[in-house]
C-alpha cells in the first residue's frame, strides 16, 4: 500500500542515538511489514544504519502491542521501535 | 484490577488495606516491591531515571494481569510502577495480588513481576561515577519468563 502514513516512535537508547523521538512517515511502495520498515530506515545510513542493523537487538510494537517482524503495516498505525525493556 | 504509572511514591500498607476491605472473599494477599540498588554491574549508582511508553505501558500490564487471571484465582490485582528520577533505597514497583488462598496469590504475583520485567515498556538509565548509561536487559529475566512458558503446557 503506497502512500500510507504511519507514526513512528523511538525510545530510550534508540531515541538518543537517532536524535529523534517521533516522526510521520509515508510508507514507500513495498514497505508493508515491520521488517521491511526496519530495512527502509537502516537505508538512511549513518546512525540509522547502525541502530537498525539486523544484528542490533530491537523490539517493536504496532499500535502499542509487541509485534513480530512479519507484522503487516497499514495507514494510521503507531509503530514503535525500542531496545529490550529494563523495568521493574 | 488496577494499573498506575506515576512519579509519586506509594504506600504498600494503604494499598493492601484498601484491597483487603474491598472484597470479603479474599483469603490471601501476596506482594512484591522492587527497590533501587546502590550498585549495578560493579559500579556505584547515584540516581536512576525511568522512561516508559505512555499508553502501551498501562495496556501491556493490563494484558499481563489478564494472563495471570487465566491461570490462577485472582480476586484483585494492583501494579504501581514509578517513572522519573529515583535514588538508591527508593521504591520502583509494587505488585499486589489477592486470592482465596496463598498458592494462587504467590504464583500470580511472581508471574506478573516476571512478565513485567520482560514485556512492559520501561527503560532504566543510571548515573555512575563513569557517567550516565542505559541499563542492559538481563538474560536471567528471560530465563525467569521461560519457566512460566514451560509450565503452561
mmCIF file of C-alpha atoms in Angstrom:
data_model
loop_
_atom_site.group_PDB
_atom_site.id
_atom_site.type_symbol
_atom_site.label_atom_id
_atom_site.label_comp_id
_atom_site.label_asym_id
_atom_site.label_seq_id
_atom_site.Cartn_x
_atom_site.Cartn_y
_atom_site.Cartn_z
ATOM 1 C CA UNK A 1 0.000 0.000 0.000
ATOM 2 C CA UNK A 2 1.903 3.041 -1.229
ATOM 3 C CA UNK A 3 1.463 6.415 0.436
ATOM 4 C CA UNK A 4 0.007 5.085 3.701
ATOM 5 C CA UNK A 5 1.225 7.306 6.528
ATOM 6 C CA UNK A 6 2.291 5.849 9.872
ATOM 7 C CA UNK A 7 3.573 7.418 13.094
ATOM 8 C CA UNK A 8 6.994 6.200 14.221
ATOM 9 C CA UNK A 9 8.163 6.414 17.840
ATOM 10 C CA UNK A 10 11.662 5.768 19.204
ATOM 11 C CA UNK A 11 12.509 5.205 22.866
ATOM 12 C CA UNK A 12 15.434 5.177 25.311
ATOM 13 C CA UNK A 13 18.915 4.484 23.896
ATOM 14 C CA UNK A 14 17.480 4.286 20.381
ATOM 15 C CA UNK A 15 15.867 7.731 20.642
ATOM 16 C CA UNK A 16 19.153 9.213 21.853
ATOM 17 C CA UNK A 17 21.298 7.641 19.151
ATOM 18 C CA UNK A 18 18.880 8.745 16.397
ATOM 19 C CA UNK A 19 18.254 12.180 17.944
ATOM 20 C CA UNK A 20 14.550 11.707 17.201
ATOM 21 C CA UNK A 21 11.542 10.707 19.331
ATOM 22 C CA UNK A 22 8.740 10.798 16.750
ATOM 23 C CA UNK A 23 8.090 11.226 13.040
ATOM 24 C CA UNK A 24 5.340 10.758 10.467
ATOM 25 C CA UNK A 25 6.358 8.617 7.511
ATOM 26 C CA UNK A 26 4.613 7.920 4.216
ATOM 27 C CA UNK A 27 5.388 4.257 3.585
ATOM 28 C CA UNK A 28 7.097 3.774 0.216
ATOM 29 C CA UNK A 29 5.747 1.087 -2.114
ATOM 30 C CA UNK A 30 6.728 -2.373 -0.875
ATOM 31 C CA UNK A 31 7.344 -1.281 2.711
ATOM 32 C CA UNK A 32 4.365 -3.081 4.224
ATOM 33 C CA UNK A 33 5.781 -5.054 7.162
ATOM 34 C CA UNK A 34 7.811 -4.229 10.286
ATOM 35 C CA UNK A 35 10.835 -5.976 8.832
ATOM 36 C CA UNK A 36 10.604 -4.020 5.549
ATOM 37 C CA UNK A 37 10.244 -0.781 7.514
ATOM 38 C CA UNK A 38 13.362 -1.553 9.538
ATOM 39 C CA UNK A 39 15.348 -2.194 6.347
ATOM 40 C CA UNK A 40 13.977 1.050 4.870
ATOM 41 C CA UNK A 41 15.048 3.038 7.953
ATOM 42 C CA UNK A 42 18.501 1.418 8.017
ATOM 43 C CA UNK A 43 18.981 2.608 4.428
ATOM 44 C CA UNK A 44 19.004 6.215 5.696
ATOM 45 C CA UNK A 45 22.633 5.460 6.647
ATOM 46 C CA UNK A 46 24.768 6.856 9.473
ATOM 47 C CA UNK A 47 23.224 6.448 12.929
ATOM 48 C CA UNK A 48 20.171 4.833 11.305
ATOM 49 C CA UNK A 49 22.193 2.093 9.642
ATOM 50 C CA UNK A 50 23.886 1.334 12.951
ATOM 51 C CA UNK A 51 20.761 1.496 15.137
ATOM 52 C CA UNK A 52 18.571 -0.537 12.756
ATOM 53 C CA UNK A 53 21.223 -3.111 11.759
ATOM 54 C CA UNK A 54 19.913 -6.702 11.741
ATOM 55 C CA UNK A 55 22.389 -7.717 14.465
ATOM 56 C CA UNK A 56 21.082 -4.991 16.779
ATOM 57 C CA UNK A 57 18.595 -6.296 19.355
ATOM 58 C CA UNK A 58 15.439 -4.226 18.915
ATOM 59 C CA UNK A 59 11.845 -4.765 19.956
ATOM 60 C CA UNK A 60 8.895 -3.235 18.161
ATOM 61 C CA UNK A 61 5.246 -2.554 18.860
ATOM 62 C CA UNK A 62 2.404 -1.836 16.461
ATOM 63 C CA UNK A 63 -0.492 0.109 17.967
ATOM 64 C CA UNK A 64 1.016 -0.420 21.439
ATOM 65 C CA UNK A 65 1.213 -4.222 21.237
ATOM 66 C CA UNK A 66 4.535 -6.082 20.894
ATOM 67 C CA UNK A 67 4.865 -7.200 17.282
ATOM 68 C CA UNK A 68 6.973 -9.576 15.199
ATOM 69 C CA UNK A 69 8.988 -8.848 12.037
ATOM 70 C CA UNK A 70 6.282 -10.098 9.659
ATOM 71 C CA UNK A 71 3.534 -7.911 11.174
ATOM 72 C CA UNK A 72 1.715 -6.049 8.372
ATOM 73 C CA UNK A 73 1.513 -2.252 8.488
ATOM 74 C CA UNK A 74 -1.419 -0.086 7.438
ATOM 75 C CA UNK A 75 -2.285 3.600 7.251
ATOM 76 C CA UNK A 76 -2.590 5.259 10.642
ATOM 77 C CA UNK A 77 -0.582 2.654 12.560
ATOM 78 C CA UNK A 78 1.543 3.746 15.523
ATOM 79 C CA UNK A 79 4.835 1.889 15.183
ATOM 80 C CA UNK A 80 7.406 1.988 17.993
ATOM 81 C CA UNK A 81 10.992 0.741 17.990
ATOM 82 C CA UNK A 82 12.902 0.329 21.249
ATOM 83 C CA UNK A 83 15.680 -1.634 22.988
ATOM 84 C CA UNK A 84 14.841 -4.674 25.141
ATOM 85 C CA UNK A 85 12.928 -3.406 28.177
ATOM 86 C CA UNK A 86 14.521 -2.971 31.621
ATOM 87 C CA UNK A 87 11.740 -2.009 34.024
ATOM 88 C CA UNK A 88 10.744 -3.461 37.365
ATOM 89 C CA UNK B 1 -7.641 -4.752 38.742
ATOM 90 C CA UNK B 2 -5.638 -1.564 38.773
ATOM 91 C CA UNK B 3 -2.529 -0.288 36.951
ATOM 92 C CA UNK B 4 -0.840 3.006 37.780
ATOM 93 C CA UNK B 5 2.291 4.604 36.314
ATOM 94 C CA UNK B 6 3.348 7.583 38.405
ATOM 95 C CA UNK B 7 6.273 9.685 39.617
ATOM 96 C CA UNK B 8 4.997 9.727 43.212
ATOM 97 C CA UNK B 9 5.980 7.156 45.828
ATOM 98 C CA UNK B 10 3.444 4.590 47.084
ATOM 99 C CA UNK B 11 2.342 3.226 50.466
ATOM 100 C CA UNK B 12 2.042 -0.567 50.451
ATOM 101 C CA UNK B 13 0.107 -0.645 53.741
ATOM 102 C CA UNK B 14 -2.572 1.727 52.455
ATOM 103 C CA UNK B 15 -2.840 -0.139 49.127
ATOM 104 C CA UNK B 16 -3.194 -3.555 50.780
ATOM 105 C CA UNK B 17 -5.684 -2.274 53.348
ATOM 106 C CA UNK B 18 -7.869 -0.854 50.553
ATOM 107 C CA UNK B 19 -7.712 -4.116 48.589
ATOM 108 C CA UNK B 20 -8.484 -6.247 51.667
ATOM 109 C CA UNK B 21 -11.528 -4.183 52.578
ATOM 110 C CA UNK B 22 -12.798 -4.286 49.029
ATOM 111 C CA UNK B 23 -13.679 -7.993 48.923
ATOM 112 C CA UNK B 24 -14.532 -10.314 51.867
ATOM 113 C CA UNK B 25 -13.764 -13.409 49.755
ATOM 114 C CA UNK B 26 -10.031 -12.548 49.868
ATOM 115 C CA UNK B 27 -8.091 -15.044 51.986
ATOM 116 C CA UNK B 28 -4.525 -14.319 50.861
ATOM 117 C CA UNK B 29 -2.607 -11.276 49.640
ATOM 118 C CA UNK B 30 0.919 -11.564 48.197
ATOM 119 C CA UNK B 31 3.033 -8.536 47.350
ATOM 120 C CA UNK B 32 6.371 -7.610 45.790
ATOM 121 C CA UNK B 33 8.331 -4.353 45.958
ATOM 122 C CA UNK B 34 11.281 -3.583 43.657
ATOM 123 C CA UNK B 35 13.859 -1.180 45.104
ATOM 124 C CA UNK B 36 16.709 0.870 43.565
ATOM 125 C CA UNK B 37 20.094 -0.692 44.480
ATOM 126 C CA UNK B 38 23.197 1.447 45.050
ATOM 127 C CA UNK B 39 25.338 -0.814 42.870
ATOM 128 C CA UNK B 40 24.838 -2.359 39.416
ATOM 129 C CA UNK B 41 27.368 -4.360 37.379
ATOM 130 C CA UNK B 42 30.073 -3.389 39.878
ATOM 131 C CA UNK B 43 29.535 0.388 39.703
ATOM 132 C CA UNK B 44 28.046 2.740 42.291
ATOM 133 C CA UNK B 45 24.669 4.128 41.203
ATOM 134 C CA UNK B 46 23.799 7.640 42.387
ATOM 135 C CA UNK B 47 20.477 8.107 40.577
ATOM 136 C CA UNK B 48 18.324 6.236 38.090
ATOM 137 C CA UNK B 49 15.822 7.635 35.595
ATOM 138 C CA UNK B 50 12.947 5.519 34.306
ATOM 139 C CA UNK B 51 11.413 6.208 30.903
ATOM 140 C CA UNK B 52 8.275 4.495 29.579
ATOM 141 C CA UNK B 53 5.923 4.363 26.605
ATOM 142 C CA UNK B 54 2.731 6.069 27.824
ATOM 143 C CA UNK B 55 -0.339 4.148 26.748
ATOM 144 C CA UNK B 56 1.444 0.926 25.874
ATOM 145 C CA UNK B 57 2.762 0.593 29.421
ATOM 146 C CA UNK B 58 -0.689 0.525 31.008
ATOM 147 C CA UNK B 59 -2.073 -1.637 28.196
ATOM 148 C CA UNK B 60 0.715 -4.240 28.410
ATOM 149 C CA UNK B 61 0.498 -4.568 32.197
ATOM 150 C CA UNK B 62 -3.277 -4.954 31.864
ATOM 151 C CA UNK B 63 -2.706 -7.848 29.442
ATOM 152 C CA UNK B 64 -0.217 -9.442 31.873
ATOM 153 C CA UNK B 65 -2.784 -9.281 34.692
ATOM 154 C CA UNK B 66 -5.416 -10.845 32.418
ATOM 155 C CA UNK B 67 -2.991 -13.699 31.622
ATOM 156 C CA UNK B 68 -2.485 -14.267 35.358
ATOM 157 C CA UNK B 69 -6.266 -14.338 35.868
ATOM 158 C CA UNK B 70 -6.462 -17.049 33.217
ATOM 159 C CA UNK B 71 -4.084 -19.285 35.180
ATOM 160 C CA UNK B 72 -4.895 -18.649 38.845
ATOM 161 C CA UNK B 73 -7.723 -17.400 41.013
ATOM 162 C CA UNK B 74 -7.044 -13.660 41.153
ATOM 163 C CA UNK B 75 -9.704 -11.732 43.066
ATOM 164 C CA UNK B 76 -7.859 -8.429 42.743
ATOM 165 C CA UNK B 77 -4.514 -7.181 41.455
ATOM 166 C CA UNK B 78 -2.629 -3.896 41.620
ATOM 167 C CA UNK B 79 0.531 -2.801 39.822
ATOM 168 C CA UNK B 80 2.151 0.574 40.532
ATOM 169 C CA UNK B 81 5.323 1.438 38.591
ATOM 170 C CA UNK B 82 7.194 4.663 39.180
ATOM 171 C CA UNK B 83 8.868 6.727 36.448
ATOM 172 C CA UNK B 84 11.187 9.731 36.546
ATOM 173 C CA UNK B 85 14.348 10.066 38.617
ATOM 174 C CA UNK B 86 14.867 7.777 41.626
ATOM 175 C CA UNK B 87 17.759 7.172 44.024
ATOM 176 C CA UNK B 88 19.047 4.114 45.916
ATOM 177 C CA UNK B 89 16.600 2.779 48.536
ATOM 178 C CA UNK B 90 13.629 4.305 46.634
ATOM 179 C CA UNK B 91 10.736 2.010 45.746
ATOM 180 C CA UNK B 92 10.317 1.396 41.976
ATOM 181 C CA UNK B 93 7.497 -1.075 41.544
ATOM 182 C CA UNK B 94 4.682 -2.637 43.565
ATOM 183 C CA UNK B 95 2.710 -5.759 42.659
ATOM 184 C CA UNK B 96 -0.137 -6.885 44.935
ATOM 185 C CA UNK B 97 -2.327 -9.914 44.216
ATOM 186 C CA UNK B 98 -5.331 -11.057 46.247
ATOM 187 C CA UNK B 99 -6.761 -14.555 46.053
ATOM 188 C CA UNK B 100 -8.772 -17.027 48.114
ATOM 189 C CA UNK B 101 -5.643 -18.968 49.068
ATOM 190 C CA UNK B 102 -1.898 -18.331 49.244
ATOM 191 C CA UNK B 103 -0.726 -20.619 46.432
ATOM 192 C CA UNK B 104 -2.560 -18.662 43.747
ATOM 193 C CA UNK B 105 -1.578 -15.307 45.262
ATOM 194 C CA UNK B 106 2.158 -16.179 45.423
ATOM 195 C CA UNK B 107 2.255 -17.647 41.916
ATOM 196 C CA UNK B 108 0.284 -14.865 40.235
ATOM 197 C CA UNK B 109 2.390 -12.180 41.935
ATOM 198 C CA UNK B 110 5.660 -13.723 40.717
ATOM 199 C CA UNK B 111 4.224 -14.346 37.231
ATOM 200 C CA UNK B 112 3.107 -10.708 36.880
ATOM 201 C CA UNK B 113 6.525 -9.462 38.002
ATOM 202 C CA UNK B 114 8.448 -11.801 35.657
ATOM 203 C CA UNK B 115 6.305 -10.755 32.682
ATOM 204 C CA UNK B 116 6.518 -7.074 33.592
ATOM 205 C CA UNK B 117 10.354 -7.272 33.602
ATOM 206 C CA UNK B 118 10.468 -8.548 30.018
ATOM 207 C CA UNK B 119 7.271 -7.227 28.357
ATOM 208 C CA UNK B 120 6.339 -3.830 29.802
ATOM 209 C CA UNK B 121 7.987 -0.870 28.010
ATOM 210 C CA UNK B 122 10.161 0.696 30.714
ATOM 211 C CA UNK B 123 13.835 1.600 30.339
ATOM 212 C CA UNK B 124 16.315 2.489 33.092
ATOM 213 C CA UNK B 125 19.178 4.921 32.713
ATOM 214 C CA UNK B 126 21.567 5.062 35.655
ATOM 215 C CA UNK B 127 24.184 7.599 36.701
ATOM 216 C CA UNK B 128 27.512 6.159 37.920
ATOM 217 C CA UNK B 129 30.968 7.724 38.508
ATOM 218 C CA UNK B 130 31.682 6.796 34.840
ATOM 219 C CA UNK B 131 28.695 8.859 33.665
ATOM 220 C CA UNK B 132 25.127 8.089 32.600
ATOM 221 C CA UNK B 133 24.361 4.780 30.876
ATOM 222 C CA UNK B 134 21.323 2.809 29.755
ATOM 223 C CA UNK B 135 20.831 -0.428 31.669
ATOM 224 C CA UNK B 136 21.082 -3.565 29.518
ATOM 225 C CA UNK B 137 18.385 -6.238 29.612
ATOM 226 C CA UNK B 138 19.371 -9.322 31.619
ATOM 227 C CA UNK B 139 19.276 -12.849 30.249
ATOM 228 C CA UNK B 140 18.281 -14.015 33.759
ATOM 229 C CA UNK B 141 14.990 -12.135 33.257
ATOM 230 C CA UNK B 142 14.323 -14.062 30.036
ATOM 231 C CA UNK B 143 15.112 -17.295 31.885
ATOM 232 C CA UNK B 144 12.617 -16.389 34.616
ATOM 233 C CA UNK B 145 9.946 -15.902 31.966
ATOM 234 C CA UNK B 146 10.771 -19.200 30.277
ATOM 235 C CA UNK B 147 9.877 -21.122 33.466
ATOM 236 C CA UNK B 148 6.255 -19.999 33.161
ATOM 237 C CA UNK B 149 6.104 -20.910 29.483
ATOM 238 C CA UNK B 150 7.347 -24.429 30.155
ATOM 239 C CA UNK B 151 4.815 -24.735 32.958
ATOM 240 C CA UNK B 152 1.921 -23.631 30.761
ATOM 241 C CA UNK B 153 1.925 -26.759 28.565
#
